[in-house]
Structure formats: structure tokens, C-alpha cells
Amino acid sequence: MKEALFNVPIDMPFRGPLEFKRDNFEYRCKVDGDFDWFNGAEEIFKNGIKVYECVFHGGLIV
């Protein structure tokens, strides 16, 4: 679902949007924190069945 990653919201530039749907696929992303320190998870579903999951974290290096 590369298309989901091309629709990154300006106010949440971590991965993809909170939710994105195309045909029988659905992308979901949850993020806690801000750009200084954040963690989150993204999931991809096909026909309602989870087919992918990624847990991520990051932040600024000062």
C-alpha cells in the first residue's frame, strides 16, 4: 500500500495517515508522542484480515 505512505498528513509526518482504504485493502496507523519522541504501529488488512504489522519508534537526535 505505497499509496497510503504517499498520503502522509503534514501534522503527523511519521508513516502514513490514520486510515486509508483502497479496494479490498485497508491501512491503519496509530502514533503516540510528537516529533521529539514517538512510537506507533501500522497495520494492513486485506478483506478484513490483518496481513502486515509494523511497530516503529523514533525522535530527534540532539
Phi, psi and omega in degrees: 000055178305327181301324178297319181289341175278355180249042181290128177290143180299323183279358181214068189275047185263308179219251180251190179288169178302320180209141179212132181234138175210122180054237182260017177250148175222133178248136177226142179221131176238134181226136173245140178103193178226190187293338176294320177201126181215159170214156182191183179212143174236150181223148173236132180243142172238121183054038177081000180253128180293125180244353182202144175213138177223130174254133185223161175205164179178187180169180180282144173256122182244000000 
